[in-house]
């Protein structure tokens, strides 16, 4: 501020980070187009002191009285960027699409930008109230839902037989590889965006957007599916048919005519809990998960008293291929942990709490799943295990028919914690996406008193409820795409890039070798998945792709110098473990039906339509400080943003 400006009281709101300039409006800069109106209404403002150029090199002071309005949503809450302030601006932005797209593809974010500047766009901070104990229970609650009750039957009877134990261990190891990659990122970048933020830093804004759009879609479909399953299990617990508690509307299309108000009600209750307090959500999750784990232990002990070792013969009736096929199916019983990585902003000590929480919870889940698989196959011959309700039928077979209620109650508890963890992860993903303006910035708001992303939580709940109310489980199951495996693979790739490439540190020679070796690792993994997808039993093909993967990984380790070492916690055996994660995830993709790939491509196509029409221009303006002052500052293109004295001279003071 000019030294000639009159003295004012010390403002209660600090000057913003540089990327707010232009990208955000009053009171943080001369533009009036970018701060969502509801954010402004959270600030008690009566006077604004502004300094403007008087045309003679000096500055003149204006005091502008702002009329406080009610917190209603207006256009600038959703599209505050310069490109959307007029049709002429929008037309100009569309004409610059090629240039802007190149910028977004080549630009990478930075740790500093994600940790501080992006978080500052939410105006308020999330509360750091979680520790390693909370994260362990969140991890277990997010992963251990009804999947083990459903997937185990098909995998044991049709794919692996008694070797179901090996299948669970293999798929658990594959999931653990992804957990390790996520953990290193979550420790170094403890932000709400999770994998979206990690990919923005290492692979760029465009790839991060495609990945985030797909994972949010999967979150919505998964949440709706679990909510409808909750109704089905509740009906079973009450000795009713799964559809008895749904409303059958014959005038609607088949598959959308069984309306589920219970699923909507449960989702709304979960929303209220998630919006109220992260610590309260953690306590509820911990209690519910402890009860659920107690029921799991009961099942282990009860079935364990009825085991017959002869049921383990033959141990591998379907051979190695059957074990691997079962592993690819059972892998989806382990997903959900990625949502825990979005809790970094609310963790007290990310450097120690996140590794213990993520790795510890996955280790516990792998152990419980393996024990359940063992007693299931020992309690019954594998060819008598029920495909749809394996544990319920197993209890009936050993004369414990009453235990089906325990199984149903346990499934309800598990699905409740999955719904909660799912919604918490959804909201935090969406919050960070909105911070970058790839989604409306009003969704980036953190509630001042609750410290939770309330707006994003409500929007994601509305989406879950809409899908869950109308859509049958069969249709939802078919909508589940390959997004999870796709993002797990990208995070592993990003980790290798993070370790081996740093601007100004990595030589051109090492950069080129990194590109070659990483491309070979990905290509060999895709080749293995393709062989599996085409059901080709050629061991020669697997030897070739496996050899290429091994030589490329070894070449990367031996010939390329690591550019960065983890500061607090790191994945061991780099590049071998992340390269193995890439290989396993892409290999498992080969077990997914072709229709899922088509759905993945169709949804990605819709994401691209939105991106080219809205998201690209909104994020470009935000990254360049696209306000109305004409002075754009690159805050994401690798440069250091700077804020002029005049730009920071507009501040807000509280009235007395």
XYZ file of C-alpha atoms in Angstrom:
656
model
C 0.000 0.000 0.000
C 1.208 3.466 -0.761
C 2.902 5.294 2.100
C 0.517 8.223 1.449
C -2.557 6.165 2.217
C -4.270 6.951 5.512
C -3.684 4.507 8.322
C -6.347 1.945 8.927
C -6.905 -0.621 11.605
C -5.088 -3.904 11.175
C -7.227 -6.098 8.961
C -8.553 -9.306 10.381
C -8.216 -11.036 7.047
C -4.695 -11.598 5.807
C -3.607 -10.666 2.318
C -4.144 -13.563 -0.034
C -1.596 -15.736 -1.769
C -0.465 -14.517 -5.159
C -2.689 -16.794 -7.167
C -5.757 -15.020 -5.803
C -4.847 -11.875 -7.694
C -7.164 -11.499 -10.652
C -8.470 -15.024 -10.195
C -10.384 -13.763 -7.204
C -12.268 -10.569 -6.763
C -13.022 -8.080 -4.065
C -11.746 -7.929 -1.371
C -8.625 -9.621 -2.690
C -8.043 -7.765 -5.933
C -9.422 -5.244 -8.383
C -11.574 -7.710 -10.296
C -15.182 -8.178 -9.288
C -15.669 -11.517 -10.953
C -14.142 -14.364 -9.050
C -14.803 -14.878 -5.373
C -18.053 -16.802 -4.960
C -20.633 -14.507 -3.451
C -21.316 -16.889 -0.589
C -17.642 -16.681 0.355
C -17.849 -12.918 0.487
C -20.917 -13.076 2.676
C -18.906 -15.002 5.252
C -16.730 -11.923 5.691
C -18.006 -9.150 7.943
C -17.369 -6.155 5.767
C -18.585 -2.625 5.853
C -15.763 -0.625 4.366
C -13.282 -1.365 1.635
C -10.128 0.664 1.387
C -8.809 0.639 -2.149
C -5.880 2.304 -3.820
C -5.992 3.154 -7.502
C -3.623 4.805 -9.875
C -4.495 8.470 -10.292
C -2.815 8.643 -13.685
C 0.174 10.636 -12.379
C 2.141 7.819 -10.873
C 0.615 8.421 -7.476
C -2.304 6.745 -5.772
C -5.653 7.930 -4.576
C -7.742 6.312 -1.882
C -11.356 5.340 -2.169
C -13.587 4.019 0.537
C -16.400 1.983 -0.912
C -19.367 0.946 1.144
C -20.551 -2.524 0.221
C -24.103 -3.486 0.783
C -24.277 -6.817 2.499
C -26.571 -9.246 0.715
C -28.098 -12.525 1.794
C -26.204 -15.701 0.967
C -27.930 -16.578 -2.266
C -26.277 -18.234 -5.212
C -25.596 -16.128 -8.283
C -23.755 -16.784 -11.531
C -20.404 -15.664 -10.145
C -20.609 -18.400 -7.530
C -20.295 -20.942 -10.334
C -18.506 -19.210 -13.238
C -16.550 -16.274 -11.788
C -13.698 -16.435 -14.285
C -12.940 -13.745 -16.841
C -13.767 -16.021 -19.784
C -17.404 -16.247 -18.688
C -18.119 -12.591 -17.941
C -19.517 -11.928 -21.428
C -20.265 -13.784 -24.641
C -17.411 -11.977 -26.357
C -14.992 -13.130 -23.658
C -16.275 -16.678 -24.009
C -15.912 -16.581 -27.771
C -12.342 -15.355 -27.407
C -11.621 -18.173 -24.947
C -12.980 -20.783 -27.359
C -10.785 -19.414 -30.132
C -7.789 -19.830 -27.842
C -8.674 -23.443 -26.992
C -5.619 -24.908 -28.724
C -3.196 -22.615 -26.916
C -4.911 -23.081 -23.581
C -5.040 -26.859 -23.957
C -1.317 -26.983 -24.676
C -0.696 -24.898 -21.569
C -2.829 -27.153 -19.366
C -1.247 -30.339 -20.714
C 2.311 -29.110 -20.239
C 1.824 -27.224 -16.969
C 2.456 -29.009 -13.706
C 1.469 -27.823 -10.280
C 3.859 -27.806 -7.317
C 3.888 -29.044 -3.749
C 3.808 -25.470 -2.481
C 0.826 -24.559 -4.633
C -1.224 -27.585 -3.541
C -0.282 -27.361 0.140
C -0.843 -23.657 0.635
C -2.269 -21.678 -2.256
C -4.981 -24.132 -3.325
C -6.054 -24.731 0.265
C -6.290 -20.979 0.848
C -8.960 -20.734 -1.838
C -11.402 -22.436 0.531
C -11.175 -19.391 2.832
C -11.412 -21.554 5.971
C -9.258 -24.448 7.137
C -10.350 -28.010 7.720
C -9.800 -29.012 11.332
C -6.802 -31.169 12.139
C -8.416 -33.591 14.560
C -7.519 -37.057 13.228
C -4.681 -39.309 14.367
C -3.364 -42.721 13.317
C -6.052 -44.518 15.342
C -8.817 -42.674 13.484
C -7.193 -43.374 10.114
C -6.856 -47.099 10.803
C -10.568 -47.406 11.502
C -11.420 -45.184 8.545
C -9.287 -47.446 6.366
C -10.979 -50.605 7.620
C -14.437 -49.028 7.426
C -13.838 -47.811 3.870
C -12.689 -51.197 2.579
C -14.552 -53.861 4.531
C -18.137 -53.631 3.327
C -20.354 -56.346 1.908
C -17.841 -57.289 -0.791
C -16.357 -60.182 1.157
C -19.854 -61.649 1.631
C -20.633 -61.508 -2.098
C -17.357 -61.961 -3.977
C -16.086 -64.930 -1.955
C -18.845 -67.260 -3.162
C -18.268 -66.863 -6.884
C -14.480 -66.834 -6.511
C -14.420 -70.050 -4.448
C -17.002 -72.073 -6.364
C -16.188 -71.160 -9.956
C -12.605 -69.886 -10.027
C -10.198 -70.837 -7.234
C -11.744 -73.564 -5.079
C -10.045 -73.971 -1.662
C -7.140 -71.914 -3.055
C -9.376 -68.898 -2.392
C -6.905 -68.104 0.382
C -4.104 -67.651 -2.153
C -6.333 -65.483 -4.327
C -7.086 -63.169 -1.398
C -3.377 -62.948 -0.555
C -2.408 -62.141 -4.158
C -5.093 -59.481 -4.582
C -4.264 -58.114 -1.124
C -0.602 -57.780 -2.083
C -1.626 -55.963 -5.277
C -3.782 -53.569 -3.241
C -0.938 -53.068 -0.753
C 1.351 -51.940 -3.576
C -1.122 -49.176 -4.425
C -1.477 -48.317 -0.739
C 2.294 -47.783 -0.496
C 2.281 -45.444 -3.497
C -0.639 -43.470 -2.083
C 1.022 -43.285 1.320
C 4.192 -41.596 0.073
C 2.143 -38.987 -1.762
C -0.265 -38.483 1.153
C 2.645 -37.852 3.529
C 4.329 -35.351 1.210
C 1.060 -33.763 -0.019
C -1.507 -34.032 2.800
C -4.334 -32.301 0.932
C -8.011 -33.044 0.389
C -7.559 -33.736 -3.320
C -5.869 -37.097 -2.846
C -4.840 -38.620 -6.177
C -6.139 -35.558 -8.059
C -3.546 -33.360 -6.352
C -0.787 -35.951 -6.761
C -1.401 -36.220 -10.489
C -1.608 -32.425 -10.910
C 1.875 -32.100 -9.471
C 3.538 -34.902 -11.423
C 1.518 -35.530 -14.594
C -0.272 -32.222 -15.132
C -3.688 -30.647 -14.876
C -5.288 -32.392 -17.873
C -4.496 -35.975 -16.844
C -5.491 -35.197 -13.261
C -8.872 -33.925 -14.478
C -9.597 -37.055 -16.546
C -8.633 -39.269 -13.616
C -10.662 -37.276 -11.076
C -13.758 -37.168 -13.286
C -13.715 -40.942 -13.585
C -13.113 -41.595 -9.898
C -15.971 -39.263 -8.913
C -18.280 -41.133 -11.288
C -17.209 -44.411 -9.720
C -17.741 -42.956 -6.250
C -21.307 -41.945 -7.128
C -22.156 -45.308 -8.680
C -20.519 -47.188 -5.823
C -22.291 -45.069 -3.197
C -25.671 -45.574 -4.856
C -25.025 -49.305 -5.173
C -24.103 -49.670 -1.502
C -27.138 -47.608 -0.461
C -29.500 -49.894 -2.374
C -27.682 -52.955 -1.018
C -28.285 -51.536 2.459
C -32.025 -51.676 1.778
C -31.760 -55.261 0.502
C -29.859 -56.499 3.554
C -32.192 -54.619 5.881
C -35.175 -56.322 4.252
C -33.459 -59.711 4.617
C -32.777 -59.007 8.263
C -36.518 -58.356 8.693
C -37.399 -61.659 6.896
C -38.588 -59.854 3.753
C -37.711 -60.072 0.079
C -35.059 -57.473 -0.901
C -37.584 -55.513 -3.001
C -40.361 -55.517 -0.387
C -39.268 -52.164 1.054
C -39.059 -50.520 -2.368
C -41.873 -48.789 -4.237
C -42.792 -50.465 -7.511
C -43.933 -47.924 -10.111
C -45.091 -49.856 -13.180
C -45.170 -46.784 -15.413
C -41.386 -46.403 -15.223
C -38.853 -48.314 -17.330
C -37.741 -51.707 -16.049
C -34.601 -51.340 -13.956
C -35.670 -47.874 -12.826
C -39.118 -48.704 -11.466
C -38.230 -49.967 -7.972
C -37.915 -46.686 -6.081
C -35.806 -46.884 -2.935
C -36.685 -44.235 -0.322
C -34.729 -46.114 2.375
C -31.518 -45.779 0.363
C -32.177 -42.042 0.056
C -32.911 -41.718 3.776
C -29.747 -43.552 4.783
C -27.687 -41.419 2.401
C -29.132 -38.202 3.872
C -28.368 -39.349 7.424
C -24.805 -40.133 6.398
C -24.602 -36.665 4.789
C -25.680 -34.972 8.024
C -23.069 -36.901 9.960
C -20.294 -36.171 7.447
C -21.207 -32.458 7.315
C -21.413 -31.959 11.068
C -17.877 -32.873 12.093
C -15.008 -34.997 10.845
C -14.174 -35.962 14.417
C -17.783 -36.968 15.061
C -17.755 -38.974 11.836
C -14.539 -40.624 12.972
C -16.016 -41.622 16.316
C -19.111 -43.081 14.685
C -16.983 -44.929 12.144
C -14.668 -46.299 14.832
C -17.546 -47.603 16.955
C -19.389 -49.116 13.983
C -16.221 -50.696 12.601
C -15.255 -52.162 15.972
C -18.711 -53.754 16.180
C -18.310 -55.014 12.628
C -14.887 -56.481 13.391
C -16.338 -58.192 16.453
C -18.949 -59.832 14.238
C -16.196 -60.941 11.845
C -14.326 -62.533 14.732
C -17.527 -64.274 15.823
C -17.958 -65.689 12.329
C -14.377 -66.916 12.337
C -14.735 -68.636 15.689
C -18.201 -70.075 14.954
C -17.255 -71.507 11.560
C -13.845 -72.460 12.878
C -15.460 -75.004 15.212
C -17.032 -76.774 12.219
C -14.022 -77.097 9.916
C -13.124 -80.268 8.069
C -9.629 -80.424 6.589
C -10.774 -82.870 3.900
C -12.652 -79.969 2.278
C -9.261 -78.580 1.243
C -8.870 -81.441 -1.257
C -8.278 -80.796 -4.079
C -6.679 -77.483 -3.184
C -6.348 -76.034 -6.717
C -9.108 -77.609 -8.831
C -8.955 -74.801 -11.419
C -5.192 -74.445 -11.572
C -3.041 -71.342 -11.511
C -5.219 -69.512 -14.038
C -8.254 -69.986 -11.801
C -6.354 -68.570 -8.821
C -5.312 -65.498 -10.822
C -8.821 -65.000 -12.205
C -10.209 -65.111 -8.675
C -7.542 -62.616 -7.590
C -8.674 -60.143 -10.238
C -12.262 -60.453 -8.993
C -11.338 -60.229 -5.315
C -9.181 -57.142 -5.858
C -12.355 -55.054 -5.754
C -12.958 -56.190 -2.173
C -9.912 -54.081 -1.245
C -10.774 -50.779 -2.923
C -11.843 -47.748 -0.898
C -8.573 -46.958 0.848
C -7.887 -44.105 -1.589
C -10.602 -42.087 0.139
C -8.552 -42.170 3.349
C -5.742 -40.355 1.523
C -8.075 -37.351 1.123
C -8.048 -36.865 4.916
C -4.511 -35.470 4.891
C -5.629 -31.906 5.653
C -7.447 -33.118 8.754
C -4.625 -35.290 10.105
C -2.601 -33.955 13.035
C 0.738 -35.493 12.098
C 0.646 -36.723 8.491
C 4.264 -37.906 8.548
C 3.509 -40.685 11.033
C -0.279 -40.960 11.214
C -0.903 -41.568 7.494
C 1.589 -44.449 7.030
C 0.312 -46.180 10.158
C -3.313 -45.583 9.191
C -3.135 -46.639 5.539
C -0.638 -49.497 5.717
C -1.925 -50.708 9.084
C -5.570 -50.815 8.021
C -4.783 -52.655 4.769
C -2.687 -55.221 6.646
C -5.582 -55.875 9.025
C -8.054 -56.192 6.140
C -5.824 -58.659 4.272
C -5.509 -60.768 7.434
C -9.248 -60.838 8.142
C -10.139 -61.628 4.519
C -7.628 -64.469 4.385
C -8.907 -66.018 7.612
C -12.531 -65.753 6.451
C -11.624 -67.409 3.144
C -9.873 -70.230 4.975
C -12.742 -71.121 7.320
C -15.305 -70.790 4.510
C -13.522 -73.368 2.387
C -12.897 -75.641 5.383
C -16.544 -75.542 6.470
C -17.925 -76.765 3.115
C -16.690 -78.476 -0.050
C -15.916 -75.723 -2.532
C -18.543 -76.975 -5.024
C -21.276 -76.539 -2.401
C -20.414 -72.945 -1.518
C -23.265 -70.633 -2.516
C -22.357 -68.015 -5.124
C -24.577 -65.242 -3.766
C -24.660 -65.804 0.009
C -21.635 -67.988 0.838
C -21.427 -67.361 4.577
C -25.164 -67.530 5.213
C -25.443 -70.906 3.442
C -22.262 -72.133 5.146
C -23.785 -71.461 8.567
C -26.963 -73.238 7.509
C -24.938 -76.229 6.280
C -23.314 -76.679 9.693
C -26.627 -76.330 11.542
C -26.322 -72.678 12.598
C -29.248 -71.189 10.693
C -29.674 -68.402 13.259
C -26.265 -67.014 12.320
C -27.655 -65.604 9.049
C -28.993 -62.697 11.076
C -25.499 -62.038 12.399
C -24.188 -62.048 8.837
C -26.910 -59.656 7.637
C -26.370 -57.326 10.609
C -22.627 -57.387 10.020
C -23.139 -56.559 6.360
C -25.369 -53.607 7.330
C -22.706 -52.282 9.673
C -20.031 -52.702 7.031
C -22.074 -50.952 4.342
C -22.849 -48.064 6.697
C -19.172 -47.325 7.280
C -18.457 -47.735 3.559
C -21.184 -45.176 2.779
C -19.690 -42.750 5.283
C -16.114 -43.171 4.056
C -17.296 -43.009 0.453
C -19.082 -39.693 0.972
C -16.220 -38.171 2.945
C -13.795 -39.085 0.173
C -16.156 -37.817 -2.562
C -16.608 -34.442 -0.904
C -12.903 -33.868 -0.371
C -12.032 -34.851 -3.918
C -14.664 -32.453 -5.220
C -13.513 -29.674 -2.882
C -9.971 -29.729 -4.215
C -11.168 -29.993 -7.812
C -13.259 -26.863 -7.204
C -10.223 -25.071 -5.792
C -8.628 -25.363 -9.225
C -11.851 -24.071 -10.866
C -12.319 -27.302 -12.812
C -15.592 -27.404 -10.876
C -17.599 -24.405 -9.612
C -15.488 -22.703 -6.904
C -18.484 -22.448 -4.567
C -17.941 -26.167 -3.956
C -14.514 -25.398 -2.497
C -16.062 -23.667 0.516
C -15.076 -25.019 3.932
C -17.688 -24.311 6.607
C -16.245 -21.834 9.082
C -17.640 -23.443 12.235
C -17.725 -27.113 11.257
C -14.483 -27.207 9.304
C -16.039 -29.548 6.729
C -16.642 -29.149 2.969
C -20.392 -28.870 3.456
C -21.306 -27.661 -0.033
C -19.448 -30.482 -1.774
C -20.869 -33.019 0.688
C -24.446 -31.932 -0.032
C -23.945 -31.939 -3.815
C -22.400 -35.404 -3.821
C -25.169 -36.718 -1.555
C -27.775 -35.344 -3.943
C -26.088 -37.181 -6.822
C -25.927 -40.414 -4.801
C -29.584 -40.139 -3.808
C -30.768 -39.442 -7.347
C -29.018 -42.525 -8.703
C -29.886 -44.765 -5.734
C -33.583 -43.822 -5.727
C -34.259 -45.000 -9.289
C -31.543 -47.361 -10.481
C -31.527 -51.108 -9.798
C -28.495 -52.963 -8.454
C -28.046 -54.882 -11.709
C -27.686 -51.700 -13.740
C -25.400 -50.119 -11.131
C -23.161 -53.203 -11.118
C -22.781 -52.933 -14.890
C -21.882 -49.238 -14.643
C -18.840 -49.840 -12.452
C -15.903 -49.044 -14.676
C -12.167 -49.449 -14.709
C -11.621 -46.014 -13.139
C -10.175 -47.356 -9.888
C -7.499 -49.460 -11.577
C -6.826 -46.656 -14.047
C -6.100 -44.180 -11.257
C -4.082 -46.663 -9.196
C -1.867 -47.132 -12.257
C -1.519 -43.378 -12.802
C -0.521 -42.808 -9.160
C 2.210 -45.469 -9.462
C 3.437 -43.829 -12.680
C 3.375 -40.426 -10.970
C 5.449 -41.777 -8.084
C 8.185 -42.947 -10.478
C 8.118 -39.545 -12.195
C 8.321 -37.821 -8.806
C 11.384 -39.816 -7.766
C 13.270 -39.598 -11.056
C 12.375 -36.221 -12.510
C 12.713 -32.726 -11.127
C 12.953 -29.560 -13.195
C 16.442 -28.108 -12.980
C 17.850 -31.233 -11.345
C 17.345 -34.033 -13.873
C 19.639 -33.893 -16.884
C 18.235 -34.121 -20.406
C 19.865 -37.517 -20.805
C 18.272 -38.915 -17.632
C 14.921 -37.412 -18.621
C 15.000 -39.134 -21.996
C 16.002 -42.459 -20.457
C 13.187 -42.109 -17.915
C 10.672 -41.601 -20.724
C 11.946 -44.671 -22.590
C 12.062 -47.010 -19.595
C 8.719 -45.852 -18.202
C 7.105 -46.299 -21.609
C 8.456 -49.853 -21.782
C 7.144 -50.633 -18.287
C 3.675 -49.388 -19.239
C 3.739 -51.121 -22.631
C 4.751 -54.467 -21.125
C 2.010 -54.174 -18.498
C -0.554 -53.370 -21.189
C 0.725 -56.339 -23.169
C 0.250 -58.687 -20.220
C -3.256 -57.376 -19.627
C -4.101 -57.775 -23.304
C -2.942 -61.398 -23.319
C -5.117 -62.031 -20.278
C -8.091 -60.205 -21.794
C -7.858 -62.242 -25.017
C -7.584 -65.434 -22.942
C -4.403 -66.476 -24.722
C -2.612 -69.342 -22.966
C 0.728 -68.649 -24.619
C 3.438 -68.784 -21.974
C 5.858 -67.392 -24.553
C 3.890 -64.130 -24.685
C 3.922 -63.756 -20.916
C 7.657 -64.475 -20.800
C 8.305 -61.774 -23.398
C 6.226 -59.050 -21.715
C 7.550 -60.071 -18.305
C 11.108 -59.887 -19.596
C 10.551 -56.434 -21.080
C 9.061 -55.239 -17.785
C 12.014 -56.618 -15.813
C 14.705 -55.194 -18.087
C 13.005 -51.773 -18.271
C 12.674 -51.576 -14.485
C 16.254 -52.709 -13.977
C 17.467 -50.227 -16.580
C 15.641 -47.415 -14.811
C 17.195 -48.312 -11.485
C 20.743 -48.720 -12.807
C 21.070 -45.951 -15.393
C 18.860 -43.101 -14.121
C 19.734 -41.135 -11.007
C 16.904 -40.390 -8.600
C 16.203 -36.655 -8.512
C 14.305 -36.603 -5.248
C 14.282 -38.494 -1.989
C 11.170 -38.624 0.222
C 11.443 -36.265 3.174
C 9.377 -38.164 5.733
C 8.251 -41.570 4.460
C 8.946 -43.316 1.211
C 8.046 -46.445 -0.726
C 10.869 -48.991 -0.422
C 12.482 -50.669 -3.422
C 11.780 -47.934 -5.962
C 11.305 -48.377 -8.909
C 10.444 -52.065 -8.415
C 7.352 -51.743 -6.219
C 5.627 -48.925 -8.174
C 6.518 -50.690 -11.432
C 4.978 -53.872 -10.005
C 1.879 -51.869 -9.073
C 1.582 -50.632 -12.672
C 1.944 -54.175 -13.967
C -0.571 -55.694 -11.555
C -3.221 -52.996 -12.047
C -3.060 -53.124 -15.835
C -3.014 -56.925 -15.716
C -6.191 -56.946 -13.617
C -7.777 -54.608 -16.155
C -7.488 -57.506 -18.566
C -10.091 -59.405 -16.524
C -12.718 -56.691 -17.019
C -15.279 -57.152 -19.778
C -15.108 -55.119 -22.964
C -18.389 -53.321 -22.225
C -16.780 -51.707 -19.171
C -14.038 -50.273 -21.378
C -16.681 -48.830 -23.707
C -18.487 -47.244 -20.728
C -15.165 -45.862 -19.516
C -14.503 -44.295 -22.924
C -18.058 -42.936 -23.171
C -17.870 -41.250 -19.763
C -14.402 -39.909 -20.546
C -15.846 -38.463 -23.752
C -18.495 -36.594 -21.749
C -15.796 -35.322 -19.401
C -13.875 -33.972 -22.389
C -16.951 -32.137 -23.683
C -17.310 -30.338 -20.344
C -13.567 -29.731 -20.214
C -13.323 -28.074 -23.623
C -16.444 -25.965 -23.086
C -15.991 -24.978 -19.425
C -13.281 -26.615 -17.328
C -10.329 -25.772 -19.565
C -11.110 -22.055 -19.666
C -12.052 -21.780 -15.992
C -8.884 -23.505 -14.802
C -6.748 -21.584 -17.300
C -8.068 -18.243 -16.052
C -7.580 -19.270 -12.435
C -4.024 -20.472 -13.073
C -3.111 -17.258 -14.856
C -4.835 -14.921 -12.431
C -7.532 -14.286 -15.031
C -9.292 -11.310 -13.513
C -10.349 -8.138 -15.186
C -7.198 -6.131 -14.605
C -5.375 -7.436 -17.597
C -2.302 -8.340 -15.560
C -2.183 -12.097 -15.565
C 0.277 -13.932 -13.382
C 1.251 -17.521 -14.108
C 0.847 -19.400 -10.842
C 0.823 -22.966 -12.154
C 3.211 -22.948 -15.049
C 6.294 -23.488 -13.019
C 7.066 -19.823 -12.436
C 6.942 -17.921 -9.184
C 3.942 -15.682 -8.922
C 4.345 -12.123 -7.736
C 1.838 -9.674 -6.423
C 2.244 -5.960 -6.917
C 1.849 -3.487 -4.107
C -1.156 -1.930 -5.825
C -2.855 -5.299 -6.192
C -2.491 -6.023 -2.499
C -3.646 -2.574 -1.500
C -7.287 -3.597 -1.520
C -8.031 -5.092 1.859
C -11.014 -5.703 4.025
C -11.355 -4.365 7.523
C -13.949 -5.181 10.112
C -16.290 -2.435 11.140
C -16.431 -1.318 14.705
